[in-house]
XYZ file of C-alpha atoms in Angstrom:
357
model
C 7.669 -53.948 -24.785
C 4.961 -55.304 -22.537
C 2.612 -52.602 -21.167
C -0.549 -52.818 -19.014
C -3.693 -50.775 -19.298
C -5.922 -50.476 -16.211
C -9.486 -49.509 -17.000
C -10.642 -47.538 -13.975
C -13.580 -45.439 -15.001
C -16.588 -47.443 -13.721
C -18.982 -46.046 -11.145
C -19.659 -49.225 -9.124
C -23.287 -48.508 -8.471
C -23.972 -52.098 -7.311
C -21.659 -51.431 -4.339
C -23.598 -48.372 -3.231
C -23.689 -46.776 -0.633
C -19.942 -47.386 -0.036
C -19.145 -46.757 -3.654
C -20.004 -43.158 -4.748
C -19.282 -40.834 -7.618
C -16.383 -39.212 -5.783
C -15.005 -42.508 -4.421
C -15.960 -45.415 -6.650
C -15.086 -48.966 -5.770
C -11.694 -48.880 -7.452
C -10.496 -46.408 -4.860
C -11.753 -48.388 -1.906
C -10.168 -51.102 0.235
C -12.762 -53.849 -0.046
C -10.810 -57.166 0.316
C -7.270 -56.391 1.392
C -5.575 -53.590 3.319
C -4.999 -51.816 0.021
C -7.455 -50.238 -2.431
C -8.580 -52.224 -5.427
C -6.537 -49.931 -7.680
C -3.434 -50.432 -5.591
C -3.885 -54.176 -5.655
C -4.301 -54.194 -9.439
C -1.236 -52.063 -10.134
C 1.082 -53.831 -7.694
C -0.119 -57.251 -8.662
C 1.572 -56.728 -12.034
C 4.983 -56.278 -10.414
C 7.685 -57.178 -11.409
C 6.326 -58.603 -14.699
C 5.185 -55.166 -15.959
C 6.893 -52.258 -14.062
C 4.880 -49.294 -12.948
C 6.549 -47.072 -15.659
C 4.719 -49.206 -18.261
C 1.395 -49.253 -16.430
C -1.219 -46.938 -18.031
C -4.586 -45.920 -16.614
C -7.664 -44.675 -18.444
C -10.068 -42.877 -16.131
C -11.672 -39.602 -15.368
C -9.677 -36.479 -14.347
C -11.223 -36.637 -10.842
C -10.215 -40.244 -10.282
C -6.768 -39.771 -11.770
C -5.935 -37.352 -8.907
C -6.915 -40.017 -6.355
C -5.076 -42.819 -8.081
C -1.856 -40.795 -8.360
C -1.819 -40.545 -4.576
C -2.512 -44.220 -4.152
C 0.144 -45.462 -6.575
C 2.800 -42.681 -6.930
C 5.086 -44.890 -9.070
C 2.865 -44.591 -12.123
C 4.096 -41.662 -14.271
C 1.698 -38.760 -14.656
C 1.987 -39.032 -18.451
C 0.582 -42.559 -18.224
C -2.832 -41.340 -17.146
C -5.205 -41.084 -20.102
C -8.240 -38.962 -19.408
C -11.544 -39.770 -21.062
C -13.818 -36.666 -21.416
C -16.921 -38.545 -20.338
C -18.007 -42.102 -19.663
C -18.964 -43.901 -22.921
C -18.493 -47.551 -21.784
C -15.025 -49.102 -22.091
C -14.845 -49.592 -25.857
C -13.953 -45.952 -26.596
C -11.703 -45.854 -23.484
C -9.637 -48.790 -24.880
C -9.388 -47.152 -28.331
C -8.238 -43.887 -26.717
C -5.633 -45.655 -24.543
C -4.316 -47.841 -27.394
C -3.754 -44.657 -29.456
C -1.725 -43.100 -26.705
C 0.365 -46.211 -25.928
C 1.059 -46.770 -29.617
C 2.221 -43.137 -29.880
C 4.775 -43.815 -27.115
C 5.716 -47.297 -28.246
C 4.529 -48.346 -31.780
C 5.471 -51.963 -31.103
C 3.761 -52.229 -27.697
C 1.834 -55.253 -26.606
C -0.787 -54.380 -24.014
C -2.525 -56.338 -21.282
C -5.963 -54.724 -20.872
C -7.216 -55.191 -17.320
C -9.826 -53.760 -15.009
C -9.376 -52.322 -11.512
C -12.096 -54.392 -9.862
C -10.967 -57.991 -10.198
C -9.909 -60.233 -7.347
C -7.171 -62.677 -8.407
C -6.004 -64.987 -5.658
C -3.307 -66.804 -7.633
C -0.804 -64.067 -8.572
C 1.918 -66.472 -9.849
C -0.602 -68.234 -12.086
C -1.769 -64.792 -13.298
C 1.785 -63.868 -14.286
C 2.192 -67.175 -16.145
C -1.016 -66.503 -18.077
C 0.154 -63.009 -19.020
C 3.521 -64.329 -20.213
C 1.778 -67.060 -22.302
C -0.661 -64.517 -23.682
C 2.158 -62.130 -24.657
C 3.820 -64.877 -26.799
C 0.504 -65.777 -28.483
C -0.113 -62.051 -29.179
C 3.136 -61.856 -31.164
C 1.410 -64.039 -33.766
C -1.150 -61.258 -34.106
C -3.908 -62.900 -32.085
C -5.939 -60.901 -29.660
C -5.781 -63.103 -26.584
C -8.368 -63.358 -23.829
C -8.075 -65.121 -20.546
C -11.001 -67.507 -20.056
C -11.845 -68.426 -16.477
C -12.648 -72.047 -15.893
C -16.256 -71.965 -14.635
C -17.011 -73.382 -11.190
C -20.833 -73.077 -11.364
C -23.395 -72.242 -14.055
C -23.160 -68.461 -13.803
C -25.742 -66.414 -15.607
C -24.104 -63.053 -14.731
C -20.994 -63.560 -16.864
C -20.427 -63.807 -20.579
C -18.844 -66.988 -21.979
C -16.156 -67.833 -24.555
C -16.315 -71.066 -26.510
C -12.969 -72.606 -27.433
C -12.217 -73.812 -30.910
C -9.178 -75.610 -32.358
C -6.104 -76.104 -30.263
C -3.129 -73.815 -30.864
C -0.586 -75.624 -28.740
C 0.639 -74.621 -25.312
C 2.743 -71.733 -23.891
C 4.226 -71.715 -20.477
C 2.396 -74.978 -19.767
C -0.996 -73.456 -20.575
C -3.258 -74.710 -23.391
C -4.155 -72.161 -26.064
C -7.202 -72.403 -28.304
C -8.802 -70.346 -31.009
C -11.868 -68.582 -29.639
C -14.923 -69.822 -31.545
C -17.537 -67.349 -30.258
C -18.513 -65.052 -27.443
C -21.928 -65.439 -25.771
C -23.475 -62.810 -23.548
C -25.038 -63.692 -20.179
C -26.986 -66.923 -20.847
C -30.172 -68.314 -19.355
C -29.783 -70.832 -16.527
C -30.272 -73.987 -18.656
C -27.704 -72.730 -21.250
C -25.184 -71.935 -18.489
C -25.657 -75.458 -17.108
C -24.948 -76.912 -20.541
C -21.839 -74.713 -20.856
C -20.527 -75.932 -17.521
C -21.050 -79.548 -18.534
C -19.451 -79.478 -21.943
C -16.032 -78.221 -20.730
C -15.616 -76.061 -23.831
C -16.926 -72.788 -22.463
C -15.163 -70.356 -20.142
C -16.204 -67.148 -18.324
C -15.209 -64.026 -20.151
C -12.862 -62.356 -17.689
C -12.682 -59.074 -19.605
C -8.897 -59.341 -19.682
C -7.434 -58.964 -23.187
C -3.866 -59.006 -24.484
C -3.016 -57.596 -27.843
C -0.473 -55.690 -29.879
C -1.545 -52.103 -30.087
C -1.459 -52.107 -33.836
C -3.709 -55.176 -33.967
C -6.243 -53.650 -31.592
C -6.294 -50.393 -33.565
C -6.614 -52.349 -36.822
C -9.783 -53.932 -35.416
C -11.142 -50.508 -34.528
C -10.441 -49.345 -38.041
C -12.240 -52.399 -39.518
C -15.248 -52.426 -37.171
C -15.574 -48.849 -35.984
C -14.134 -46.850 -38.964
C -15.467 -43.407 -38.088
C -14.088 -43.530 -34.612
C -10.813 -45.023 -35.803
C -10.389 -42.184 -38.281
C -10.826 -39.718 -35.442
C -8.325 -41.675 -33.267
C -5.781 -41.486 -36.093
C -6.052 -37.687 -36.093
C -5.851 -37.736 -32.290
C -2.638 -39.749 -32.396
C -1.058 -37.086 -34.615
C -2.158 -34.385 -32.177
C -0.778 -35.941 -28.989
C 1.562 -33.509 -27.314
C 0.459 -30.564 -29.374
C -1.992 -27.669 -28.821
C -4.425 -29.387 -31.204
C -4.890 -32.293 -28.802
C -7.965 -31.043 -26.905
C -9.891 -30.291 -30.110
C -8.925 -33.682 -31.544
C -10.093 -35.427 -28.387
C -13.446 -33.689 -28.465
C -13.830 -34.634 -32.138
C -13.031 -38.276 -31.422
C -15.419 -38.425 -28.497
C -18.233 -36.927 -30.570
C -18.155 -39.978 -32.831
C -17.073 -42.571 -30.229
C -19.608 -45.475 -30.075
C -21.090 -46.091 -26.639
C -20.116 -49.774 -26.632
C -18.186 -52.124 -24.452
C -14.935 -53.471 -25.774
C -16.663 -56.808 -26.396
C -19.228 -55.224 -28.686
C -16.841 -52.715 -30.184
C -14.178 -55.143 -31.499
C -13.874 -58.421 -29.627
C -16.947 -60.315 -30.771
C -16.175 -59.436 -34.420
C -12.383 -59.671 -34.264
C -10.695 -61.706 -36.963
C -8.076 -63.544 -34.924
C -8.877 -64.293 -31.257
C -7.348 -66.874 -28.973
C -8.419 -68.001 -25.515
C -6.228 -69.312 -22.732
C -8.255 -71.154 -20.014
C -6.955 -70.336 -16.559
C -7.685 -70.937 -12.879
C -6.791 -67.735 -11.096
C -9.096 -67.805 -8.030
C -10.793 -65.015 -9.945
C -13.805 -62.942 -9.069
C -15.366 -59.883 -10.639
C -16.192 -57.755 -7.545
C -19.280 -56.301 -9.051
C -21.696 -56.576 -6.144
C -21.956 -57.144 -2.424
C -22.775 -60.820 -3.097
C -19.574 -61.382 -5.090
C -17.638 -59.625 -2.389
C -19.131 -61.907 0.296
C -18.032 -64.879 -1.803
C -14.366 -64.089 -1.467
C -14.146 -62.621 2.057
C -13.089 -64.723 5.022
C -16.185 -65.976 6.781
C -17.110 -67.405 10.203
C -18.580 -70.841 10.721
C -21.978 -69.604 9.695
C -20.915 -67.967 6.432
C -20.958 -64.445 7.724
C -18.385 -61.735 6.882
C -18.099 -58.724 9.195
C -15.905 -55.646 8.806
C -14.452 -54.468 12.140
C -15.372 -55.453 15.652
C -18.559 -53.378 15.922
C -20.941 -56.199 14.952
C -22.990 -58.491 17.198
C -24.640 -61.298 15.350
C -26.932 -63.918 16.875
C -28.546 -66.743 14.893
C -27.359 -65.139 11.617
C -26.145 -66.917 8.518
C -24.646 -65.996 5.123
C -24.748 -62.242 5.928
C -22.359 -59.420 5.208
C -22.084 -56.390 7.562
C -19.885 -53.388 6.943
C -19.808 -50.587 9.486
C -17.120 -48.029 10.292
C -18.147 -46.438 13.584
C -21.595 -47.431 14.765
C -22.324 -50.633 16.602
C -24.602 -52.962 14.587
C -26.574 -55.782 16.208
C -28.436 -58.369 14.091
C -30.401 -61.452 15.025
C -32.401 -64.118 13.255
C -31.532 -63.207 9.706
C -29.766 -64.826 6.770
C -28.776 -63.922 3.175
C -28.689 -60.181 3.903
C -26.265 -57.328 3.322
C -26.054 -54.489 5.870
C -23.908 -51.489 5.007
C -23.743 -48.641 7.486
C -22.076 -45.370 6.371
C -22.307 -41.917 8.014
C -25.257 -40.818 5.866
C -26.825 -44.036 4.611
C -27.958 -47.400 6.072
C -28.491 -50.106 3.465
C -30.325 -53.371 4.293
C -30.774 -55.578 1.259
C -31.469 -59.260 0.504
C -28.451 -60.915 -1.062
C -30.424 -62.059 -4.072
C -31.355 -58.418 -4.884
C -28.008 -56.719 -4.596
C -27.602 -56.726 -8.395
C -30.640 -54.453 -8.513
C -29.139 -51.682 -6.335
C -28.949 -49.554 -9.435
C -32.696 -49.086 -8.994
C -32.105 -47.256 -5.727
C -29.322 -45.210 -7.353
C -31.641 -44.297 -10.219
C -34.453 -43.292 -7.853
C -32.087 -41.100 -5.885
C -30.908 -39.511 -9.198
C -34.526 -38.808 -10.171
C -35.189 -37.295 -6.720
C -31.988 -35.144 -7.143
C -30.425 -36.593 -3.996
C -26.888 -35.937 -5.271
C -25.794 -35.688 -1.627
C -26.339 -39.457 -1.374
C -24.650 -40.206 -4.708
């Protein structure tokens, strides 16, 4: 059966001050009238029904998500004891899904992606499912539109034919965020694609890669799988988390996986990781501005995002700026520095301003 796993444990610090510990970006309505988590879950319908959608997240966020998408069964929420990047989260979730369905194939997705072409997304998932039955781990490679230095890349290798009208290739190598000149070369050669972070695999193949590349953690996961549904589960989970590597899924298994395929796709995709990437996909006026609500007056302003809930905001003579007004914080930041907002978050953490985090 085809299952989906939504990774929803990130903190979203680059969307501070709107995204906070108790309401991270996945739980917010940033682009559409629904929250990002709702959009992600309902986007899968009817290809993967809600009863086969699983979520790995914290206990606090699970309570919020259950209210937002009541159709996902409670048993499908997989709680990670603490944040250890998404590699351990995926291993934990694959163990749970395999326990329920040993022959499961899983689409591993995140809750913070914008995908404008839903039908094309479904077609890509169907193609990836078929390729995964040949024991490939499949990744969806986004066709690059500019030489991005904030994304990882996947280089295609030999052709593996086509599924559902989409070309399939062996993945030759993964490359982390490149320098500008390298990104320009990747864009020009037509053989490199952005790493979307979306992976499709049979559970047993993914767990086999954990066993091969992260053997200590895999051994603990095997014991955890035996303990699911029993009183021994909590102790087994603590034991597994004690040895879990703090690595992303890319570093934990993908870059060293034995059999990886890539399907290049055009999904109108964006990783909503910052205010700048959010501005890119929002509807804008003739001057490139995006405003939330009708409480903004802008004069001689260009390429600026303003979000305010209650207070009236007036701006004049600025460009390339983000203004976010919340009840307790006013953020004014240059667009080219929004990726550095974690510096503010870290300073607030050092100053013990948990009330603002």
